Short mmCIF file of C-alpha atoms in Angstrom, two decimals:
data_model
loop_
_atom_site.label_atom_id
_atom_site.label_comp_id
_atom_site.label_asym_id
_atom_site.label_seq_id
_atom_site.Cartn_x
_atom_site.Cartn_y
_atom_site.Cartn_z
CA MET A 1 113.01 102.15 108.63
CA ALA A 2 110.94 99.93 106.42
CA ASN A 3 113.06 97.43 104.49
CA GLY A 4 116.03 98.67 106.50
CA GLU A 5 116.33 101.76 104.31
CA VAL A 6 118.24 104.75 105.53
CA CYS A 7 116.81 108.02 104.41
CA MET A 8 119.17 110.56 102.98
CA LYS A 9 118.32 114.06 102.01
CA ILE A 10 120.34 116.06 99.52
CA ILE A 11 120.86 119.80 99.74
CA ILE A 12 122.49 121.98 97.09
CA ASP A 13 123.71 125.36 98.24
CA LEU A 14 122.66 127.48 95.26
CA LYS A 15 124.76 130.38 96.47
CA LEU A 16 127.84 128.22 95.98
CA CYS A 17 126.78 126.23 92.91
CA GLU A 18 128.21 127.58 89.65
CA GLY A 19 127.00 124.90 87.28
CA ASN A 20 130.26 123.05 86.83
CA GLU A 21 128.23 119.92 86.02
CA ARG A 22 130.43 117.51 87.95
CA CYS A 23 127.45 116.26 89.96
CA VAL A 24 125.39 115.78 86.81
CA ASN A 25 128.16 113.62 85.38
CA ALA A 26 128.55 111.66 88.61
CA ALA A 27 124.83 111.08 89.34
CA PRO A 28 122.58 112.04 86.41
CA GLU A 29 119.66 110.31 88.16
CA VAL A 30 119.74 112.93 90.91
CA PHE A 31 121.16 116.18 89.54
CA GLU A 32 120.32 118.22 86.49
CA LEU A 33 121.50 121.57 85.19
CA ARG A 34 118.68 124.00 84.52
CA ASP A 35 118.43 127.27 82.63
CA ASP A 36 119.77 129.27 85.56
CA GLU A 37 123.07 127.39 85.01
CA LYS A 38 122.78 125.80 88.42
CA SER A 39 122.36 122.24 89.53
CA HIS A 40 118.92 121.16 90.73
CA LEU A 41 117.62 117.99 92.34
CA LEU A 42 115.48 115.63 90.36
CA VAL A 43 114.68 113.90 93.61
CA GLU A 44 115.21 115.27 97.08
CA ARG A 45 115.31 111.92 98.87
CA PRO A 46 116.98 109.55 96.45
CA PRO A 47 117.01 105.79 96.96
CA GLU A 48 119.81 104.17 98.89
CA ARG A 49 121.19 102.38 95.83
CA LEU A 50 122.36 105.74 94.49
CA ARG A 51 124.39 106.56 97.58
CA ALA A 52 127.79 105.84 96.07
CA LYS A 53 127.11 108.04 93.07
CA ILE A 54 125.76 110.87 95.23
CA SER A 55 128.75 110.71 97.58
CA LEU A 56 130.99 110.95 94.54
CA ALA A 57 129.01 113.96 93.31
CA ALA A 58 129.43 115.70 96.66
CA ARG A 59 133.12 114.87 96.75
CA VAL A 60 133.95 116.10 93.25
CA CYS A 61 131.91 119.31 93.46
CA PRO A 62 134.56 121.99 93.00
CA ARG A 63 132.60 124.47 95.08
CA GLN A 64 131.66 121.87 97.73
CA ALA A 65 128.03 122.93 97.38
CA ILE A 66 126.37 119.56 97.98
CA SER A 67 125.58 118.12 101.39
CA ILE A 68 124.08 114.80 102.30
CA ILE A 69 121.96 114.79 105.43
CA GLU A 70 120.88 111.57 107.15
CA ASP A 71 117.51 111.59 108.81
CA MET B 1 172.19 105.00 81.25
CA GLU B 2 169.27 107.43 81.25
CA THR B 3 166.94 104.79 82.66
CA GLN B 4 169.39 103.84 85.35
CA THR B 5 169.68 107.41 86.59
CA ALA B 6 165.92 107.85 86.61
CA SER B 7 165.27 104.67 88.56
CA THR B 8 168.00 105.41 91.11
CA GLN B 9 166.45 108.79 91.67
CA ILE B 10 163.09 107.25 92.48
CA ALA B 11 164.54 104.46 94.62
CA ARG B 12 166.67 106.79 96.68
CA GLU B 13 164.65 109.07 98.87
CA PRO B 14 166.53 112.34 99.21
CA GLU B 15 167.24 113.54 102.70
CA PHE B 16 166.66 117.16 103.55
CA SER B 17 167.38 119.21 106.60
CA LEU B 18 164.35 121.11 107.82
CA ASP B 19 166.65 124.05 108.53
CA THR B 20 167.68 124.47 104.92
CA ILE B 21 164.94 122.84 102.83
CA ASP B 22 163.89 125.38 100.18
CA ILE B 23 160.34 125.51 98.86
CA ILE B 24 159.90 129.25 98.51
CA SER B 25 162.87 131.06 96.96
CA PRO B 26 162.21 132.11 93.35
CA ASP B 27 165.80 131.23 92.43
CA HIS B 28 165.17 127.62 93.38
CA TYR B 29 162.17 127.44 91.04
CA GLN B 30 164.08 129.05 88.20
CA LYS B 31 167.06 126.70 88.53
CA ASN B 32 165.37 123.42 89.38
CA GLY B 33 161.68 123.69 88.55
CA TYR B 34 159.18 122.54 91.17
CA PRO B 35 160.67 121.17 94.40
CA HIS B 36 158.77 117.88 94.19
CA ALA B 37 161.35 115.92 96.17
CA GLU B 38 161.19 118.52 98.94
CA TRP B 39 157.38 118.49 98.99
CA ALA B 40 157.31 114.68 99.07
CA TYR B 41 159.70 114.79 102.02
CA LEU B 42 157.50 117.30 103.85
CA ARG B 43 154.30 115.34 103.11
CA LYS B 44 155.91 112.34 104.73
CA HIS B 45 157.84 113.89 107.60
CA ARG B 46 156.42 117.34 108.31
CA PRO B 47 153.01 117.91 106.71
CA LEU B 48 152.57 121.09 108.71
CA PHE B 49 155.90 122.88 108.46
CA TYR B 50 156.68 126.28 109.93
CA VAL B 51 158.96 128.35 107.69
CA ASP B 52 160.74 131.32 109.24
CA ARG B 53 163.49 132.60 106.96
CA PRO B 54 165.05 135.93 106.03
CA ARG B 55 163.20 138.17 103.55
CA VAL B 56 159.87 136.35 103.88
CA ASP B 57 157.12 136.65 106.48
CA PRO B 58 156.78 133.38 108.39
CA PHE B 59 154.18 130.87 107.21
CA TRP B 60 153.02 127.30 107.72
CA ALA B 61 153.62 125.19 104.60
CA ILE B 62 150.66 122.96 103.69
CA THR B 63 151.61 120.06 101.42
CA LYS B 64 148.87 117.43 101.98
CA ALA B 65 145.70 117.33 99.87
CA ALA B 66 143.40 116.73 102.86
CA ASP B 67 144.71 119.81 104.69
CA LEU B 68 144.53 121.99 101.60
CA LYS B 69 140.94 120.90 101.11
CA GLU B 70 139.96 121.44 104.75
CA ILE B 71 141.41 124.96 104.77
CA SER B 72 139.95 125.94 101.39
CA CYS B 73 136.47 124.86 102.43
CA GLN B 74 136.37 127.11 105.52
CA PRO B 75 136.64 130.56 103.91
CA ARG B 76 135.39 132.38 107.00
CA LEU B 77 138.09 130.91 109.20
CA TRP B 78 140.87 130.95 106.61
CA LEU B 79 140.94 134.35 104.92
CA ASN B 80 142.38 135.26 101.52
CA GLY B 81 142.95 138.81 102.63
CA PRO B 82 145.28 140.31 103.71
CA ARG B 83 147.96 137.87 102.52
CA LEU B 84 147.35 136.72 98.96
CA ALA B 85 150.35 134.46 98.60
CA VAL B 86 153.83 134.10 100.00
CA PHE B 87 156.40 136.32 98.33
CA MET B 88 160.06 136.58 99.15
CA LEU B 89 161.82 139.92 98.84
CA ASP B 90 164.99 140.04 96.78
CA GLU B 91 168.33 140.80 98.40
CA GLY B 92 168.39 144.53 99.13
CA GLU B 93 164.73 144.96 98.20
CA THR B 94 162.71 146.94 100.68
CA GLY B 95 159.10 147.92 101.12
CA LEU B 96 155.92 145.98 101.02
CA PRO B 97 155.66 142.98 98.71
CA PRO B 98 152.74 142.82 96.22
CA GLU B 99 150.86 140.51 98.59
CA ALA B 100 150.20 143.51 100.82
CA SER B 101 148.36 145.47 98.13
CA PRO B 102 145.32 147.26 99.55
CA LEU B 103 143.42 146.80 96.27
CA LYS B 104 140.60 144.32 96.63
CA HIS B 105 139.85 141.79 93.91
CA LEU B 106 138.50 138.25 93.55
CA LEU B 107 141.70 136.64 94.78
CA ASN B 108 141.99 138.52 98.06
CA MET B 109 138.31 139.10 98.89
CA ASP B 110 136.49 137.05 101.51
CA PRO B 111 132.86 136.13 102.12
CA PRO B 112 130.36 137.65 101.83
CA GLN B 113 131.93 140.26 99.50
CA HIS B 114 133.74 137.65 97.42
CA GLY B 115 130.51 135.89 96.50
CA GLU B 116 128.90 139.18 95.47
CA TYR B 117 131.71 139.99 93.07
CA ARG B 118 132.25 136.48 91.80
CA SER B 119 128.59 135.95 90.97
CA ILE B 120 128.71 138.87 88.51
CA LEU B 121 130.69 136.66 86.16
CA SER B 122 130.20 133.07 87.23
CA GLN B 123 127.39 132.40 84.76
CA TYR B 124 129.75 133.33 81.91
CA PHE B 125 132.23 130.64 82.92
CA THR B 126 129.98 127.58 83.17
CA PRO B 127 130.74 124.65 80.85
CA ARG B 128 127.74 125.58 78.72
CA SER B 129 128.73 129.24 78.26
CA ILE B 130 132.33 128.32 77.62
CA ARG B 131 131.47 125.68 75.02
CA ALA B 132 130.26 128.49 72.76
CA LEU B 133 133.88 129.67 72.49
CA GLU B 134 135.16 126.42 71.04
CA PRO B 135 135.02 127.41 67.34
CA GLU B 136 136.89 130.64 68.09
CA ILE B 137 139.57 128.85 70.12
CA ALA B 138 139.92 126.22 67.38
CA ASN B 139 140.34 129.00 64.78
CA ILE B 140 142.99 130.82 66.78
CA THR B 141 144.89 127.57 67.36
CA ALA B 142 144.66 126.40 63.75
CA LYS B 143 145.88 129.73 62.44
CA LEU B 144 148.88 129.77 64.76
CA LEU B 145 149.85 126.27 63.72
CA ASP B 146 149.32 127.05 60.02
CA ASP B 147 151.72 129.98 60.32
CA LEU B 148 154.40 127.68 61.76
CA MET B 149 154.03 124.92 59.18
CA ASP B 150 156.88 125.82 56.87
CA ARG B 151 159.37 126.10 59.72
CA GLU B 152 161.20 123.39 61.62
CA GLN B 153 162.02 125.11 64.87
CA CYS B 154 160.23 127.54 67.17
CA ASP B 155 160.04 128.77 70.73
CA PHE B 156 156.91 126.90 71.76
CA VAL B 157 156.21 129.34 74.61
CA THR B 158 156.44 132.70 72.87
CA GLU B 159 155.05 131.47 69.55
CA ILE B 160 152.28 129.06 70.58
CA SER B 161 151.39 128.49 74.22
CA SER B 162 151.38 132.14 75.26
CA LYS B 163 149.52 133.33 72.17
CA ILE B 164 146.36 131.28 72.58
CA PRO B 165 145.23 132.24 76.10
CA VAL B 166 145.99 135.92 75.56
CA ALA B 167 143.89 135.89 72.38
CA VAL B 168 141.02 134.11 74.11
CA ILE B 169 140.90 136.37 77.18
CA ALA B 170 141.33 139.47 75.01
CA GLU B 171 138.42 138.33 72.89
CA MET B 172 136.28 137.73 75.99
CA LEU B 173 137.17 141.14 77.41
CA GLY B 174 136.50 142.87 74.11
CA VAL B 175 140.07 144.16 73.72
CA PRO B 176 140.68 145.04 70.05
CA ARG B 177 143.26 142.93 68.25
CA PRO B 178 145.94 145.64 67.79
CA ASP B 179 146.13 145.94 71.60
CA TRP B 180 146.77 142.23 72.26
CA PRO B 181 150.59 142.57 72.31
CA LYS B 182 150.30 145.20 75.05
CA LEU B 183 148.14 142.87 77.10
CA PHE B 184 150.75 140.17 76.62
CA ARG B 185 153.57 142.43 77.86
CA TRP B 186 151.63 143.58 80.92
CA THR B 187 150.81 140.08 82.04
CA ASN B 188 154.48 139.08 81.63
CA GLU B 189 155.56 142.01 83.75
CA ILE B 190 152.98 141.44 86.45
CA ILE B 191 153.66 137.74 86.94
CA GLY B 192 157.26 137.70 85.77
CA GLY B 193 158.36 140.98 87.35
CA GLY B 194 160.64 139.01 89.65
CA ASP B 195 162.52 137.68 86.63
CA PRO B 196 165.19 140.00 85.20
CA GLU B 197 164.03 139.20 81.64
CA PHE B 198 160.67 140.89 82.23
CA GLN B 199 161.77 143.75 84.46
CA SER B 200 161.17 147.18 83.05
CA GLY B 201 161.52 148.97 86.39
CA LYS B 202 164.45 148.83 88.79
CA ASP B 203 163.08 145.78 90.58
CA SER B 204 160.10 143.45 90.64
CA MET B 205 157.87 145.76 92.64
CA GLU B 206 158.49 148.77 90.44
CA THR B 207 157.89 146.65 87.33
CA PHE B 208 154.69 145.32 88.86
CA ALA B 209 153.47 148.79 89.85
CA GLN B 210 154.18 150.27 86.41
CA ALA B 211 152.49 147.46 84.55
CA ARG B 212 149.49 147.65 86.84
CA MET B 213 149.18 151.38 86.22
CA GLU B 214 149.25 150.85 82.46
CA VAL B 215 146.56 148.16 82.69
CA PHE B 216 144.43 150.48 84.83
CA GLN B 217 144.80 153.36 82.39
CA TYR B 218 143.95 151.16 79.45
CA PHE B 219 140.84 149.69 81.02
CA THR B 220 139.64 153.01 82.41
CA ASP B 221 139.07 154.06 78.81
CA LEU B 222 137.51 150.76 77.78
CA VAL B 223 135.17 150.80 80.79
CA GLU B 224 134.06 154.31 79.94
CA GLN B 225 133.25 153.24 76.38
CA ARG B 226 131.29 150.25 77.61
CA ARG B 227 129.28 152.35 80.02
CA LYS B 228 128.26 154.63 77.17
CA HIS B 229 127.64 151.79 74.75
CA PRO B 230 127.15 148.46 76.54
CA THR B 231 128.11 145.30 74.65
CA SER B 232 128.03 141.62 75.56
CA ASP B 233 131.73 141.31 76.43
CA VAL B 234 133.04 140.72 79.95
CA THR B 235 134.39 144.26 80.34
CA SER B 236 130.92 145.60 79.62
CA ILE B 237 129.27 143.20 82.06
CA ILE B 238 131.58 144.24 84.91
CA ALA B 239 131.45 147.92 83.95
CA ASN B 240 127.68 147.90 84.14
CA ALA B 241 127.26 145.54 87.10
CA GLN B 242 125.85 146.62 90.45
CA VAL B 243 126.97 145.53 93.88
CA ASP B 244 124.71 146.55 96.76
CA GLY B 245 122.75 148.77 94.44
CA ALA B 246 125.70 150.79 93.15
CA PRO B 247 128.26 150.40 90.35
CA ILE B 248 131.55 148.78 91.35
CA PRO B 249 134.01 151.40 92.69
CA ALA B 250 136.68 152.34 90.12
CA LEU B 251 139.72 150.72 91.71
CA GLU B 252 137.90 147.49 92.48
CA LEU B 253 136.55 147.35 88.97
CA LEU B 254 140.01 147.80 87.46
CA SER B 255 141.51 145.24 89.84
CA TYR B 256 138.79 142.77 88.83
CA LEU B 257 139.76 143.17 85.18
CA LEU B 258 143.45 142.98 85.97
CA VAL B 259 142.99 139.66 87.75
CA LEU B 260 141.09 138.27 84.75
CA VAL B 261 143.85 139.35 82.37
CA VAL B 262 146.60 137.81 84.45
CA ALA B 263 144.78 134.69 85.60
CA GLY B 264 143.45 133.99 82.12
CA ASN B 265 146.92 134.11 80.63
CA GLU B 266 149.69 132.77 82.75
CA THR B 267 148.08 129.62 83.99
CA THR B 268 146.87 128.16 80.71
CA ARG B 269 150.09 129.21 79.01
CA ASN B 270 152.10 127.24 81.51
CA ALA B 271 149.83 124.22 81.47
CA THR B 272 150.26 124.19 77.68
CA SER B 273 154.06 124.49 77.75
CA GLY B 274 154.39 122.07 80.64
CA GLY B 275 151.90 119.70 79.01
CA LEU B 276 153.88 119.48 75.80
CA LEU B 277 157.07 119.04 77.80
CA ALA B 278 155.47 116.15 79.70
CA LEU B 279 154.34 114.54 76.44
CA LEU B 280 157.85 114.88 74.96
CA GLU B 281 159.34 113.36 78.10
CA HIS B 282 156.78 110.53 77.97
CA PRO B 283 156.60 109.73 74.23
CA GLU B 284 154.55 106.59 74.85
CA GLN B 285 151.80 108.80 76.33
CA PHE B 286 151.94 111.11 73.32
CA ARG B 287 151.58 108.08 71.00
CA ARG B 288 148.66 106.89 73.09
CA LEU B 289 146.86 110.23 72.70
CA LYS B 290 147.54 110.31 68.95
CA SER B 291 146.09 106.85 68.47
CA ASP B 292 143.07 107.39 70.76
CA PRO B 293 141.66 110.94 70.58
CA THR B 294 138.89 110.00 73.06
CA LEU B 295 141.57 110.25 75.76
CA ILE B 296 141.72 114.04 75.40
CA LYS B 297 139.52 114.73 78.43
CA SER B 298 141.52 112.64 80.84
CA ALA B 299 144.75 113.82 79.20
CA VAL B 300 143.82 117.43 79.97
CA GLU B 301 143.10 116.56 83.62
CA GLU B 302 146.43 114.79 83.89
CA ILE B 303 148.26 117.72 82.30
CA VAL B 304 146.63 120.08 84.81
CA ARG B 305 147.52 117.75 87.69
CA TRP B 306 151.07 117.26 86.43
CA THR B 307 151.88 120.91 85.64
CA SER B 308 149.76 122.57 88.36
CA PRO B 309 150.72 126.08 87.18
CA VAL B 310 149.65 127.94 90.32
CA ILE B 311 152.28 127.09 92.92
CA GLN B 312 150.67 128.61 96.00
CA PHE B 313 148.17 130.92 97.60
CA ALA B 314 148.09 131.86 101.27
CA ARG B 315 145.31 131.96 103.87
CA THR B 316 145.35 133.82 107.16
CA ALA B 317 143.63 132.46 110.27
CA ALA B 318 140.77 134.73 111.39
CA SER B 319 140.85 133.24 114.87
CA ASP B 320 142.90 130.76 116.88
CA THR B 321 142.41 127.28 115.54
CA ILE B 322 143.83 123.77 115.53
CA LEU B 323 145.25 122.08 112.46
CA ARG B 324 146.69 118.55 112.64
CA GLY B 325 146.74 118.96 116.40
CA GLN B 326 148.87 122.07 116.12
CA LYS B 327 147.62 125.39 117.45
CA ILE B 328 147.60 128.13 114.81
CA ARG B 329 147.07 131.64 116.16
CA ALA B 330 144.82 134.29 114.65
CA GLY B 331 146.85 136.31 112.16
CA GLU B 332 149.25 133.49 111.31
CA SER B 333 149.19 132.33 107.73
CA VAL B 334 149.35 129.06 105.86
CA CYS B 335 150.69 128.56 102.37
CA LEU B 336 148.79 126.07 100.20
CA PHE B 337 151.10 124.26 97.77
CA TYR B 338 148.79 123.03 95.01
CA PRO B 339 151.33 121.00 92.99
CA SER B 340 152.18 119.09 96.16
CA ALA B 341 148.52 118.28 96.93
CA SER B 342 148.10 117.05 93.37
CA ARG B 343 150.85 114.47 93.92
CA ASP B 344 149.78 113.35 97.36
CA GLU B 345 150.51 109.63 97.85
CA ASP B 346 147.38 109.31 100.01
CA VAL B 347 145.18 110.37 97.09
CA PHE B 348 146.88 109.16 93.93
CA GLU B 349 148.18 105.80 92.94
CA GLN B 350 151.68 106.29 91.58
CA PRO B 351 151.49 110.08 91.80
CA PHE B 352 154.78 110.48 89.93
CA LYS B 353 153.54 108.57 86.91
CA PHE B 354 152.30 110.75 84.05
CA ASP B 355 149.27 108.80 82.83
CA ILE B 356 146.92 110.49 80.37
CA GLY B 357 144.23 107.90 81.09
CA ARG B 358 144.27 108.45 84.85
CA ASN B 359 140.82 107.93 86.36
CA PRO B 360 139.76 109.05 88.88
CA ASN B 361 141.90 112.16 88.97
CA PRO B 362 140.77 114.33 91.91
CA HIS B 363 143.66 116.79 91.57
CA LEU B 364 143.54 120.11 93.41
CA SER B 365 145.35 122.17 90.81
CA PHE B 366 142.29 124.41 90.32
CA GLY B 367 141.81 124.67 94.07
CA ILE B 368 138.49 123.83 95.72
CA GLY B 369 135.63 125.59 97.51
CA GLU B 370 134.99 129.33 97.73
CA HIS B 371 137.91 130.33 95.50
CA PHE B 372 137.86 127.38 93.10
CA CYS B 373 139.32 128.62 89.79
CA LEU B 374 136.60 130.65 88.09
CA GLY B 375 138.18 129.99 84.69
CA SER B 376 138.62 126.22 85.04
CA ASN B 377 136.11 125.38 82.31
CA LEU B 378 137.76 127.85 79.96
CA ALA B 379 141.21 126.45 80.76
CA ARG B 380 139.99 122.89 80.19
CA LEU B 381 138.48 123.81 76.84
CA GLU B 382 141.58 125.70 75.67
CA LEU B 383 143.83 122.81 76.66
CA ALA B 384 141.52 120.27 75.02
CA VAL B 385 141.55 122.18 71.74
CA ILE B 386 145.30 122.81 71.80
CA PHE B 387 146.30 119.23 72.60
CA ARG B 388 143.71 117.77 70.25
CA GLU B 389 145.26 119.82 67.42
CA LEU B 390 148.83 119.07 68.49
CA ALA B 391 148.08 115.35 68.64
CA LYS B 392 146.59 115.50 65.15
CA ARG B 393 149.16 117.72 63.49
CA LEU B 394 152.45 117.36 65.31
CA ASP B 395 154.14 114.58 63.36
CA TYR B 396 157.29 114.87 65.28
CA ALA B 397 158.72 117.11 67.99
CA GLU B 398 161.74 117.22 70.25
CA LEU B 399 163.41 119.74 72.54
CA ALA B 400 165.96 121.83 70.71
CA GLY B 401 167.58 123.35 73.76
CA PRO B 402 167.28 123.62 77.52
CA VAL B 403 163.94 124.63 79.04
CA GLU B 404 164.18 128.11 80.57
CA ARG B 405 162.04 128.60 83.65
CA LEU B 406 160.55 131.73 85.17
CA ARG B 407 162.03 133.10 88.35
CA SER B 408 158.86 132.86 90.43
CA SER B 409 157.55 130.85 93.34
CA PHE B 410 153.97 131.94 92.66
CA VAL B 411 153.23 130.77 89.12
CA GLY B 412 155.34 127.99 87.66
CA GLY B 413 156.41 129.29 84.33
CA ILE B 414 158.38 128.16 81.36
CA LYS B 415 159.75 131.26 79.62
CA HIS B 416 161.31 129.60 76.61
CA MET B 417 161.21 126.13 75.14
CA GLN B 418 162.81 125.66 71.73
CA ILE B 419 161.44 122.68 69.83
CA ARG B 420 162.33 121.07 66.50
CA TYR B 421 159.18 119.81 64.87
CA LYS B 422 157.28 118.78 61.80
CA LEU B 423 153.68 119.96 61.47
CA LYS B 424 151.05 118.47 59.18
CA PRO B 425 148.41 120.58 57.49
CA ALA B 426 144.98 120.63 59.13
CA GLY B 427 142.23 118.23 58.12
#
């Protein structure tokens, strides 16, 4: 990868998401709550510097609806 | 003297025999409260512990947070039906325990049906929807406290902590105010039916069955009204919801409502009672909350971690599987002990320290995954309002008698807690 960047892709399972907002609190740069009361991605392939925040978001999601895929 | 006893207790690790260690008899919970020493022992020495005792179907006891999480996040392998939780029959009691009920509801449904039913209501329990209830919860709380201002002693459980959640869930369900006391009695009998104080039938199962029938009769009428004249309350939403293109079948609909009534009451009540007890036992933490109201959010999380009102739910293996290197056969069940996971030494620094500023606080007291507590945002808001008001208005409080606990190994309850207190007016 250019500049040694690893590419991560975020997926939210909208069937599981119930808008608990934990991800929005953990990584507001990446997740936002929309009018359907579900979390949506502001950016599908966020920069590496946000990895810690995104991992936290995935970990604290009460419904475990967030997955991080490396590709 | 007090301090010495406390520190010896922590320093000395109790020894238990795996043949006699008791984590499931309701009597044990009534007499001693939660078996934290026993759970700590199991977490350390036997994190996957097979329990085969008289009057209870065998189960594997799960006490570690990582295992509880792994099981909860595989809802197709680990089923909620047919065994809801682990119940022990009383001496001489016969028949099927309540866990074997054929009625399907949110707690014992599995995917994909569970998701279908849960999604009918989930949008009404998001933080944003729940926030709209704050003024109402604040009103209910303020009024209760106002009524107790000119007294100096009360039973905190029957006069405060049980009143607020029942009022809130009744309001959400659209139950008219004169019927609230009935709702209160039914939920006591359904959860506390194993405790002689709440038994109206000859034993826990008869009490449970009677109370359930009364709830069903009551809501049959309310559902009928809401079908004729829909409103915006939760009863109306469920009554008029469709699953697979048809209205919800009668028994499932009534069971859905029953679970909301019970779950919305007992848990928050006990977090409130247990939360005040924790603050009285740790007066420095109560002072800290009084002097810094911004701590309320983390204080609520710590109260939920510390009290963990749901003791256990069970899961049944859908197929043979391996857990911690141990083979578990299809049909065998595991029992998830939430209060134990929320004090797991591998997750929490000083898990036995009650710290209202604890951060992070990844407790598992609301569960996780498919069946994560639907009402968690409501519970958090109720607790935040209650403890915010108590911190503001409770000038002084102390226990005025022994704490009386519920005879149950399903929901950790405090039945009665007399306190002597001095309340300030609001504002």
